[in-house]
CSV table of N, CA and C in Angstrom, one decimal:
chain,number,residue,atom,x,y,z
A,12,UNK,N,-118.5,-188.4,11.3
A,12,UNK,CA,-120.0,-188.4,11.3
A,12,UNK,C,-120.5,-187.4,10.2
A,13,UNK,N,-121.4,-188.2,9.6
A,13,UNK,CA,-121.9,-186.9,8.4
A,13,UNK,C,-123.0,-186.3,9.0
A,14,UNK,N,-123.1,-184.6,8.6
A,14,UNK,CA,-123.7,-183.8,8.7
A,14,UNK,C,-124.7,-183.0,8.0
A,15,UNK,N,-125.8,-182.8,8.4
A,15,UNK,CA,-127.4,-182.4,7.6
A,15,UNK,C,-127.6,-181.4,8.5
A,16,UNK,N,-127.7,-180.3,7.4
A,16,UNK,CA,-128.3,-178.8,8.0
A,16,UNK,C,-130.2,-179.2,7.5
A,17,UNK,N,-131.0,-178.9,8.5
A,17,UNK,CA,-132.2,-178.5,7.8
A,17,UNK,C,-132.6,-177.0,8.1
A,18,UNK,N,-132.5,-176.1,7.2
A,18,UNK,CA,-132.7,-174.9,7.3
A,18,UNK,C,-133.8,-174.3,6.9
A,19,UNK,N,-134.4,-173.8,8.4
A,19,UNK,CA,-136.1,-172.8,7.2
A,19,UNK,C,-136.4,-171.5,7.5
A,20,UNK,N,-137.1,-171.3,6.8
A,20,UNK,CA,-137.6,-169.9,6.9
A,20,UNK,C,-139.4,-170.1,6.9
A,21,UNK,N,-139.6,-169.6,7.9
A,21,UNK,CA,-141.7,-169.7,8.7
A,21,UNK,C,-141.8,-168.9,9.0
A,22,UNK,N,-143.0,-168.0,8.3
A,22,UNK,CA,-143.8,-167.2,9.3
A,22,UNK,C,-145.1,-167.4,9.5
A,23,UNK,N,-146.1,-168.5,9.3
A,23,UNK,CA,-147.3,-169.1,9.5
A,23,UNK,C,-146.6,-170.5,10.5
A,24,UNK,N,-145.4,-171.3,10.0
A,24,UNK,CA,-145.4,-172.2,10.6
A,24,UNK,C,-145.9,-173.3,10.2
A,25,UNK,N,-146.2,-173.3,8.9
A,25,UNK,CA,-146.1,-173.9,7.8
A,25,UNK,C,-145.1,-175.1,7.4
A,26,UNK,N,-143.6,-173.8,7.1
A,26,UNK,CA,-143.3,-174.1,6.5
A,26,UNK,C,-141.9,-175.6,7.5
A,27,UNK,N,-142.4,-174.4,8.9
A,27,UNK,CA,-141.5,-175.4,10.0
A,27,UNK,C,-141.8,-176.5,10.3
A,28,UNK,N,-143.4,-176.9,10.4
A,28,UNK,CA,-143.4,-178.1,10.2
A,28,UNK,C,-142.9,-179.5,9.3
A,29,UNK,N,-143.0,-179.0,8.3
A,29,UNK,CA,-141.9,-179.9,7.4
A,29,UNK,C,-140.9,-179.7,7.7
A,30,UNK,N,-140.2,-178.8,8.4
A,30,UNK,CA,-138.7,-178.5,8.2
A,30,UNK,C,-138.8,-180.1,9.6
A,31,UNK,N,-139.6,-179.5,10.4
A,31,UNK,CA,-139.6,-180.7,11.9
A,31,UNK,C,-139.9,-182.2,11.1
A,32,UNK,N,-140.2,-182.5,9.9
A,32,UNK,CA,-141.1,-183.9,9.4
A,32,UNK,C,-139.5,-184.5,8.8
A,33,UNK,N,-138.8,-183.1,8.1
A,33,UNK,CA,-137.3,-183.1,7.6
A,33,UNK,C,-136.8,-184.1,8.6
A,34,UNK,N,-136.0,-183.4,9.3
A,34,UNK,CA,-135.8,-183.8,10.6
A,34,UNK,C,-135.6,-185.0,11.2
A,35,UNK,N,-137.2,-185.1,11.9
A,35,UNK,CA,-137.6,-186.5,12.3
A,35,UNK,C,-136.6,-187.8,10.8
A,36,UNK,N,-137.0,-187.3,9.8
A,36,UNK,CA,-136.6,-188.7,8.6
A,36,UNK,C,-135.1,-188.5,8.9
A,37,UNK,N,-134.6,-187.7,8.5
A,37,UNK,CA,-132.8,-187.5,9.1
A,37,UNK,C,-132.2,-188.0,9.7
A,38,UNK,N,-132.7,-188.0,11.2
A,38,UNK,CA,-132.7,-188.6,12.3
A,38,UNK,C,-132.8,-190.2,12.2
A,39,UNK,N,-133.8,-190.4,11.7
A,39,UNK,CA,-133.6,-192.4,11.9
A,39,UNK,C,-133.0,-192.5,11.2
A,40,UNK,N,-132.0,-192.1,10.7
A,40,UNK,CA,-130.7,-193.2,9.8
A,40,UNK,C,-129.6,-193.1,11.3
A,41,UNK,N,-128.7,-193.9,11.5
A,41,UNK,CA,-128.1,-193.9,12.4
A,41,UNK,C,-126.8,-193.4,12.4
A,42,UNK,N,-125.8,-192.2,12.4
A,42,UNK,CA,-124.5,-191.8,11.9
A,42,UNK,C,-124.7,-190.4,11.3
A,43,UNK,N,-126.1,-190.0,11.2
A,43,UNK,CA,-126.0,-188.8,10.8
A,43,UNK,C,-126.4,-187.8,11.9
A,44,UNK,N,-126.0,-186.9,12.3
A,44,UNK,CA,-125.8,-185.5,13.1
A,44,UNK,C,-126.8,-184.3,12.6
A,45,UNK,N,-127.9,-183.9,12.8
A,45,UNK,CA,-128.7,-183.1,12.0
A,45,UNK,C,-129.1,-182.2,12.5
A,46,UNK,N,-128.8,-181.1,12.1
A,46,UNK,CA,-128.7,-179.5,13.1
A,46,UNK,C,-129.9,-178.7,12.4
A,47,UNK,N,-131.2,-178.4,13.2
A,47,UNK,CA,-132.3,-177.6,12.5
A,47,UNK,C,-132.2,-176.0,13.1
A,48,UNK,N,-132.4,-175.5,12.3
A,48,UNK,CA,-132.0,-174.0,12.2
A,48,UNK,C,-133.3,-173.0,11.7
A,49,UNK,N,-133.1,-171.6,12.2
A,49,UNK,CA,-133.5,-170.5,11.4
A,49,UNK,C,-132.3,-169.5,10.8
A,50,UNK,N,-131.7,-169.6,11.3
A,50,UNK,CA,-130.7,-168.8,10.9
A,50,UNK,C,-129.1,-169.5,11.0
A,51,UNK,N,-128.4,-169.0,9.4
A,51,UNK,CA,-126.8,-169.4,9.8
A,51,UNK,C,-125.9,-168.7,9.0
A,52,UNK,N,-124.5,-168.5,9.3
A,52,UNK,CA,-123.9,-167.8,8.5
A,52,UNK,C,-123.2,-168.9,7.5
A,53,UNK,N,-123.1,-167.9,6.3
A,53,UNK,CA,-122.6,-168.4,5.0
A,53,UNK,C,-121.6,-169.5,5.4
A,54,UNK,N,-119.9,-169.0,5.8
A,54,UNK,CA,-119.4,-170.4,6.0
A,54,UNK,C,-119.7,-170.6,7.1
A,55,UNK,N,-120.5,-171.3,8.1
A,55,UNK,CA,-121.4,-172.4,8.4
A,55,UNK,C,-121.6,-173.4,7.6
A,56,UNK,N,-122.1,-173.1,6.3
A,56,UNK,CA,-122.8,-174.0,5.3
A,56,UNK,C,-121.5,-174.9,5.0
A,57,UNK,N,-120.3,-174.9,4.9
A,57,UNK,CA,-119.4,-175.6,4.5
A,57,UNK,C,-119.2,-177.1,5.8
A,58,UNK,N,-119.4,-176.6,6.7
A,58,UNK,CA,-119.3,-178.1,7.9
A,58,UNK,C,-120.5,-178.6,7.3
A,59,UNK,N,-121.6,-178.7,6.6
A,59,UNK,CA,-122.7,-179.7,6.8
A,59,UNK,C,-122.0,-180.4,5.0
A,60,UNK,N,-122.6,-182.1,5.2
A,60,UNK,CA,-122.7,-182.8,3.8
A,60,UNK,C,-123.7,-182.7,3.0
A,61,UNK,N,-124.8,-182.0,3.8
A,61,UNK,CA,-126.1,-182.0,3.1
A,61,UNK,C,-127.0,-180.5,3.9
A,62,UNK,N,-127.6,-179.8,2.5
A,62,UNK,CA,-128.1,-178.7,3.5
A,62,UNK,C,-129.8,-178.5,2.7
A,63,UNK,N,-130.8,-178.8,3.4
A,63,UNK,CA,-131.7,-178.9,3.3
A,63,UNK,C,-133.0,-177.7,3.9
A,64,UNK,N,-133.2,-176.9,2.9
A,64,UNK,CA,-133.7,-175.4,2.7
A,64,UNK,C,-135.3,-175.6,2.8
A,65,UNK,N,-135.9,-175.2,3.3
A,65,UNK,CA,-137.2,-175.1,3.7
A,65,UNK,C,-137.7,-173.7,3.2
A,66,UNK,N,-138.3,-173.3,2.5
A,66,UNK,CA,-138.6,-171.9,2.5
A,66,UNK,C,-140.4,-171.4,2.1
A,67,UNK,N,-140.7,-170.4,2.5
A,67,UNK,CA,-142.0,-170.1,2.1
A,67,UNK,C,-142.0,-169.6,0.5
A,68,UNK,N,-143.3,-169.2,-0.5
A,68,UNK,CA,-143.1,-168.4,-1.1
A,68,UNK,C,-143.8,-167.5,-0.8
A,69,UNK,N,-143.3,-165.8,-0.6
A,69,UNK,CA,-143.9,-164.7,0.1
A,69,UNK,C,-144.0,-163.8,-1.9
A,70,UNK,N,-144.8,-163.6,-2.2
A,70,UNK,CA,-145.1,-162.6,-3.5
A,70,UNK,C,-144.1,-162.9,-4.6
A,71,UNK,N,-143.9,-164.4,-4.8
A,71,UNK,CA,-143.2,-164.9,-5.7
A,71,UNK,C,-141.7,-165.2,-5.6
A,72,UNK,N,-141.4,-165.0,-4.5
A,72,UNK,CA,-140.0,-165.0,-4.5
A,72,UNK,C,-140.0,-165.6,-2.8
A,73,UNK,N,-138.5,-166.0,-2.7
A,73,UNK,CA,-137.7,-166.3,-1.7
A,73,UNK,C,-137.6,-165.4,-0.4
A,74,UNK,N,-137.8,-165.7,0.9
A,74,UNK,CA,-137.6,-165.1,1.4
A,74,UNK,C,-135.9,-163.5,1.7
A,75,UNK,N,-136.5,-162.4,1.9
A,75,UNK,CA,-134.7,-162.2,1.8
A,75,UNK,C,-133.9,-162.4,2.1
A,76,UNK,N,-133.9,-163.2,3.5
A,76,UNK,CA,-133.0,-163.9,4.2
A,76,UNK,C,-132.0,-164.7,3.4
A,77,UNK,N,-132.7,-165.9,2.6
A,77,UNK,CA,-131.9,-166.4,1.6
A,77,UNK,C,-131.3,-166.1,0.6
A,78,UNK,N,-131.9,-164.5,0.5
A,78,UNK,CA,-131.4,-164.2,-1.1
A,78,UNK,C,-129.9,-163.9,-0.9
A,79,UNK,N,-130.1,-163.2,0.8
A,79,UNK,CA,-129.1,-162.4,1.3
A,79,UNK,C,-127.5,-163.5,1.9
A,80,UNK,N,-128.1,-164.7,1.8
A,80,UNK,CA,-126.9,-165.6,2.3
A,80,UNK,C,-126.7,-166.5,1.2
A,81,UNK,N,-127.3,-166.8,0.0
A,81,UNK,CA,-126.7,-166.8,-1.2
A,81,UNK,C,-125.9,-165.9,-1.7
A,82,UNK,N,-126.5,-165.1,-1.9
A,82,UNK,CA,-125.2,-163.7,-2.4
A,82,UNK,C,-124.3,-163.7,-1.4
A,83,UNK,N,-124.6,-164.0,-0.2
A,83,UNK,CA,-122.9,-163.8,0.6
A,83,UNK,C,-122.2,-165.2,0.2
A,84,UNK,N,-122.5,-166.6,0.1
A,84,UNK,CA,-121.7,-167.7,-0.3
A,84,UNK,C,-121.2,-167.1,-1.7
A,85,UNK,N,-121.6,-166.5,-2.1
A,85,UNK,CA,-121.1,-166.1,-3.5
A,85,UNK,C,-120.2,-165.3,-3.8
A,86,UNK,N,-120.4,-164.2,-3.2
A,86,UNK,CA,-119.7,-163.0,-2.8
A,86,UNK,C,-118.2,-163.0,-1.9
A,87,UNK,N,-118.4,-164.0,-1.1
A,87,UNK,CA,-116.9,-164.6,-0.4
A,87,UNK,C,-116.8,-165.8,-0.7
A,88,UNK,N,-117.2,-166.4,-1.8
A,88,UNK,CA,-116.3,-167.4,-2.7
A,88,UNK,C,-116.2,-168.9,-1.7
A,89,UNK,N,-117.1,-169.4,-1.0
A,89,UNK,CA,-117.7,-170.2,-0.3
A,89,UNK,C,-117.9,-171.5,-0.9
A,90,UNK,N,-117.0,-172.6,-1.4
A,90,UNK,CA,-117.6,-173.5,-1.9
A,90,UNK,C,-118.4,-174.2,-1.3
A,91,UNK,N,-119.0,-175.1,-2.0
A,91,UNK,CA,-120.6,-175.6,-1.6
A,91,UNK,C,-120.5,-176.8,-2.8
A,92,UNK,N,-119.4,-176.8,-3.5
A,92,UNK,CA,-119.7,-177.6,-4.9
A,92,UNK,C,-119.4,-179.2,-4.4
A,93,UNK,N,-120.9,-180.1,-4.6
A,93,UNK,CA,-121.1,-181.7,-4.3
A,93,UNK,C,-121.0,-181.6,-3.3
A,94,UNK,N,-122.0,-180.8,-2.1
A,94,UNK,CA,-122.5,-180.7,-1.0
A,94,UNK,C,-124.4,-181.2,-1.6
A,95,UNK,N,-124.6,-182.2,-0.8
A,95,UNK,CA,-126.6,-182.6,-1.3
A,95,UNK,C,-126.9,-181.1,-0.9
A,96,UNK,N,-128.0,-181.0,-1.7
A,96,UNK,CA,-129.0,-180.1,-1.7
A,96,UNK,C,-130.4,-180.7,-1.9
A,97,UNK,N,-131.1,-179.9,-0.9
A,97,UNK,CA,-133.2,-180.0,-1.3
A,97,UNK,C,-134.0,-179.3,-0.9
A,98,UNK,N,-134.9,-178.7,-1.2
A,98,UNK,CA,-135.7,-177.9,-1.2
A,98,UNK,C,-137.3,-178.3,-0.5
A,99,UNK,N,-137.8,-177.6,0.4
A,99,UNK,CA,-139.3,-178.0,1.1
A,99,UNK,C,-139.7,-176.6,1.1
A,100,UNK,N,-141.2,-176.6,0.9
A,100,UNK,CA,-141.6,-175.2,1.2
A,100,UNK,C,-143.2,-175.2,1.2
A,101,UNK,N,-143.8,-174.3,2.1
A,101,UNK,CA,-145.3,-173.9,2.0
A,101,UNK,C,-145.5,-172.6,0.8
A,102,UNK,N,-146.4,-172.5,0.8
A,102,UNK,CA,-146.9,-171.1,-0.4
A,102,UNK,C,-148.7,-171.6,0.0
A,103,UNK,N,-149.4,-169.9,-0.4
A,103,UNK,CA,-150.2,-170.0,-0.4
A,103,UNK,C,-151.3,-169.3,-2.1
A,104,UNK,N,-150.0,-168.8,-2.6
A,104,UNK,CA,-150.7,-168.7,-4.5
A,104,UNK,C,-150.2,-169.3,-5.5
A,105,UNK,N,-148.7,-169.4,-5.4
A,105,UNK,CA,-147.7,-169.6,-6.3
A,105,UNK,C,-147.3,-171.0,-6.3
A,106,UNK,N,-146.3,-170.7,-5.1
A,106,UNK,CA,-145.6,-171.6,-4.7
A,106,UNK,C,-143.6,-171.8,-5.6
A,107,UNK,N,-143.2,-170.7,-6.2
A,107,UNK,CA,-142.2,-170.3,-7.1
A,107,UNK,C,-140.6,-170.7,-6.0
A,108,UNK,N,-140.8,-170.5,-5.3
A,108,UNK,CA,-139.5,-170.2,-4.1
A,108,UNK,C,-138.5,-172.0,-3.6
A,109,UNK,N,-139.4,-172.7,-3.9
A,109,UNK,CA,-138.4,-173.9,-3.8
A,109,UNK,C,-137.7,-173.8,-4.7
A,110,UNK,N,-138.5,-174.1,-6.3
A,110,UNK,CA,-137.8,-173.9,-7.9
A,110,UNK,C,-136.8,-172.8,-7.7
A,111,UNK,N,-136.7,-171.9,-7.0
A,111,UNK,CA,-136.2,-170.6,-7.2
A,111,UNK,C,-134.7,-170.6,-6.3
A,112,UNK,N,-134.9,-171.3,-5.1
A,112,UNK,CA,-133.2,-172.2,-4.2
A,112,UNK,C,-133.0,-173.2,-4.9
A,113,UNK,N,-133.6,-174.1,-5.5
A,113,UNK,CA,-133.2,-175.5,-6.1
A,113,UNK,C,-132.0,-174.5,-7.2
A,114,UNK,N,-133.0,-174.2,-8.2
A,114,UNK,CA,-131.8,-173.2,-8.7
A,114,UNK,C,-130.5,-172.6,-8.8
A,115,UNK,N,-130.3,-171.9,-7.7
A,115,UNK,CA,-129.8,-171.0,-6.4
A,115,UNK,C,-128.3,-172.3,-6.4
A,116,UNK,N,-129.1,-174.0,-5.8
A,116,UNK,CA,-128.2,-174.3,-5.5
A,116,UNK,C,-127.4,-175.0,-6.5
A,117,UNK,N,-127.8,-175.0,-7.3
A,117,UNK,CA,-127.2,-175.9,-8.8
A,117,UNK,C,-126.5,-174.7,-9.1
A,118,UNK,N,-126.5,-173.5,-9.1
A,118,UNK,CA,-125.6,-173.0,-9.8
A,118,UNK,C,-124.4,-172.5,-9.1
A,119,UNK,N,-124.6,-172.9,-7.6
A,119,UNK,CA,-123.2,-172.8,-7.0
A,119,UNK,C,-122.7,-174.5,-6.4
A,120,UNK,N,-123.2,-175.5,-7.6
A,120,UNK,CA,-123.0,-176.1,-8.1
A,120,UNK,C,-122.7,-177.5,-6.9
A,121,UNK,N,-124.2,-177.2,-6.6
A,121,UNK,CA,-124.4,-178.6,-5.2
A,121,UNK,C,-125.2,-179.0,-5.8
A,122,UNK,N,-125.3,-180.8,-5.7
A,122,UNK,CA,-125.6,-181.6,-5.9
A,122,UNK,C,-127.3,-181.9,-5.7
A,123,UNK,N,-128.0,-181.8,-6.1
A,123,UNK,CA,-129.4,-181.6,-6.1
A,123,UNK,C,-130.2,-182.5,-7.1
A,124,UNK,N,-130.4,-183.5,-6.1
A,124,UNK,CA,-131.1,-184.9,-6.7
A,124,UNK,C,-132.3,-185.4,-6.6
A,125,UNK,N,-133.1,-184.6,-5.4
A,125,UNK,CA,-134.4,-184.8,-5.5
A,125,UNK,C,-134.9,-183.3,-5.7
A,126,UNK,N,-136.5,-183.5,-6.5
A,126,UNK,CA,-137.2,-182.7,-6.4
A,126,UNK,C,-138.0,-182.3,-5.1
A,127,UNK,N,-138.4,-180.7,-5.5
A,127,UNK,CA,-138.4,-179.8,-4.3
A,127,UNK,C,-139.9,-180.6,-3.8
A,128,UNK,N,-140.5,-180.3,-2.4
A,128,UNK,CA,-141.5,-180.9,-1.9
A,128,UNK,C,-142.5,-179.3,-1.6
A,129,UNK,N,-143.5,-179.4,-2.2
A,129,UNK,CA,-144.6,-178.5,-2.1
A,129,UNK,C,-145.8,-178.1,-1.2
A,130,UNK,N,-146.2,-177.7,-0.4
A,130,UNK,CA,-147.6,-177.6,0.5
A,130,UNK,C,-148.3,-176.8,0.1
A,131,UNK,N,-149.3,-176.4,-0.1
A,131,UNK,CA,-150.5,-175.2,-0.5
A,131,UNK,C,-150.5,-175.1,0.9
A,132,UNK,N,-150.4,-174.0,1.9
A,132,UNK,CA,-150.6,-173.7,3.1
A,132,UNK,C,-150.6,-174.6,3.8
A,133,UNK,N,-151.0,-175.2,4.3
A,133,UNK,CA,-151.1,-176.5,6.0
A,133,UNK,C,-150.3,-177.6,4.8
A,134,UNK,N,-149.6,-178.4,5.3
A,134,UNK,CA,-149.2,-179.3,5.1
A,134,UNK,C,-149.8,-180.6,5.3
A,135,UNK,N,-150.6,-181.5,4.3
A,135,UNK,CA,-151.2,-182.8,4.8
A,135,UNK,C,-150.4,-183.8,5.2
A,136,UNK,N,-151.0,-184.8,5.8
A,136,UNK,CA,-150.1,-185.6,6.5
A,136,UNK,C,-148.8,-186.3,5.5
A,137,UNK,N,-149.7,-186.7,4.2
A,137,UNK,CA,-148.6,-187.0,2.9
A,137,UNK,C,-148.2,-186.4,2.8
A,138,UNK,N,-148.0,-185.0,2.4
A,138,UNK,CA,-146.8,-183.8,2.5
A,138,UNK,C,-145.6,-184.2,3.4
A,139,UNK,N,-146.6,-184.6,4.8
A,139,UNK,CA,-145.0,-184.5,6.2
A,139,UNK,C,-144.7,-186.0,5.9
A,140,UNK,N,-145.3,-186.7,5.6
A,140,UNK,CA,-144.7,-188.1,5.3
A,140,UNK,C,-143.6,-187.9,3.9
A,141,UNK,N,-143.9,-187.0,3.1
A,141,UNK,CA,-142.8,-187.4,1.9
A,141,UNK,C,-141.9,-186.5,2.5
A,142,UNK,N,-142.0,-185.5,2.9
A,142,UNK,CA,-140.7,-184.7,4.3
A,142,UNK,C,-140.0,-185.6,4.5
A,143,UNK,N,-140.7,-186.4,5.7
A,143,UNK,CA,-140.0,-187.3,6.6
A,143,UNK,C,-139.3,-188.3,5.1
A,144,UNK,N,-139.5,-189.0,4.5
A,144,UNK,CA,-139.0,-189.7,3.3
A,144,UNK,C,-137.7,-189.1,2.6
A,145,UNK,N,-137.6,-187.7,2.7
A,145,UNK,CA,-136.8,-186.8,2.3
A,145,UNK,C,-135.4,-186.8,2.9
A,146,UNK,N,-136.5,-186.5,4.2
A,146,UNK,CA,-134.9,-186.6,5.2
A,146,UNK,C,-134.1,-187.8,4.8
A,147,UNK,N,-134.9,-188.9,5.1
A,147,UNK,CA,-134.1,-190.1,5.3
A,147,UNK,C,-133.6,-190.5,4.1
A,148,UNK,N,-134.3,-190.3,3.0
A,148,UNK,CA,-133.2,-190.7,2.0
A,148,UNK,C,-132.0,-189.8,1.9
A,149,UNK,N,-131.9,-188.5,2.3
A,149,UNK,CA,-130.6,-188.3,2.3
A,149,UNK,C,-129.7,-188.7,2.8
A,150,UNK,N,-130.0,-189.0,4.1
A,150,UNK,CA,-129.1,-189.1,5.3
A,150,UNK,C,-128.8,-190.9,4.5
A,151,UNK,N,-129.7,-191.7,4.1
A,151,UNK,CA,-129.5,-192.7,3.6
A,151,UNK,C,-128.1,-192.8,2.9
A,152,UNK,N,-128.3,-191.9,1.7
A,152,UNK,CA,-127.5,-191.6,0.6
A,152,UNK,C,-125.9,-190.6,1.6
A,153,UNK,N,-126.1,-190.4,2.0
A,153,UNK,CA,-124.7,-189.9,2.9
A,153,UNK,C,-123.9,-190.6,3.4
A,154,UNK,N,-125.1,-192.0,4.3
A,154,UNK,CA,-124.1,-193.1,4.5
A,154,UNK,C,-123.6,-194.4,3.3
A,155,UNK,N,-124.1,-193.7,2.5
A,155,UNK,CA,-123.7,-194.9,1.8
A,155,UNK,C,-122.7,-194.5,0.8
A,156,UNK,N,-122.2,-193.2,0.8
A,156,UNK,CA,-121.4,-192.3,0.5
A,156,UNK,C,-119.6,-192.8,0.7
A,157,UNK,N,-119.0,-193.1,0.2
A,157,UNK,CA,-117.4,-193.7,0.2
A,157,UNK,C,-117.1,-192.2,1.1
């Protein structure tokens, strides 16, 4: 069975509802296993096929949590390479912190084929609809995966 982490980081609650819109689209493919999270340790990330990062932007940057479990996949030599990757996130000036994991995950060299999904604070319903669209085309693309 393939596996989809969707991982976030909320402190308005923002950003968890998308991470829940994630989710929900994940879920209707049939065969995929989708584990939603606030927290996980670095190898953790190696059981999932796909790991899908939710994050706020807090003063231009990533929360530290993430910065802090990137540097550890890094730092204990954690492959991740052609694992999906995607990015969702709320912000309320910027919005820098999707771009800024999208990044993150390309250079430890996971597979990252869609573009990150954006909210200016509250998420409109199109927002959680292209979420939900997110999910499922991954989980799509997983099973259709040799």
């Amino acid at each position: 069975m393939k596996k989809v982490l969707v991982l976030y980081y909320s402190r308005s609650g923002n950003t968890e509802k998308m991470a829940n819109a994630v989710v929900e689209g994940a879920k209707s493919i049939n065969g995929i296993e989708v584990q939603l999270s606030y927290h996980v340790e670095p190898q953790e990330l190696t059981g999932y096929n796909a790991i899908l990062v939710g994050t706020p932007t807090y003063r231009k940057e990533i929360p530290v949590e993430y910065k802090n479990l990137f540097e550890a996949v890094t730092a204990q030599g954690i492959n991740l390479k052609d694992k999906t990757g995607a990015v969702f996130g709320s912000y309320g000036w910027s919005g820098e912190a999707t771009r800024l994991v999208q990044d993150i995950m390309q250079k430890v060299e996971m597979r990252v084929t869609e573009q990150p999904i954006n909210a200016k604070y509250i998420p409109d319903q199109a927002t959680l609809e292209a979420c939900r669209s997110l999910g499922k085309r991954v989980s799509e693309n997983l099973m259709n995966e040799a």
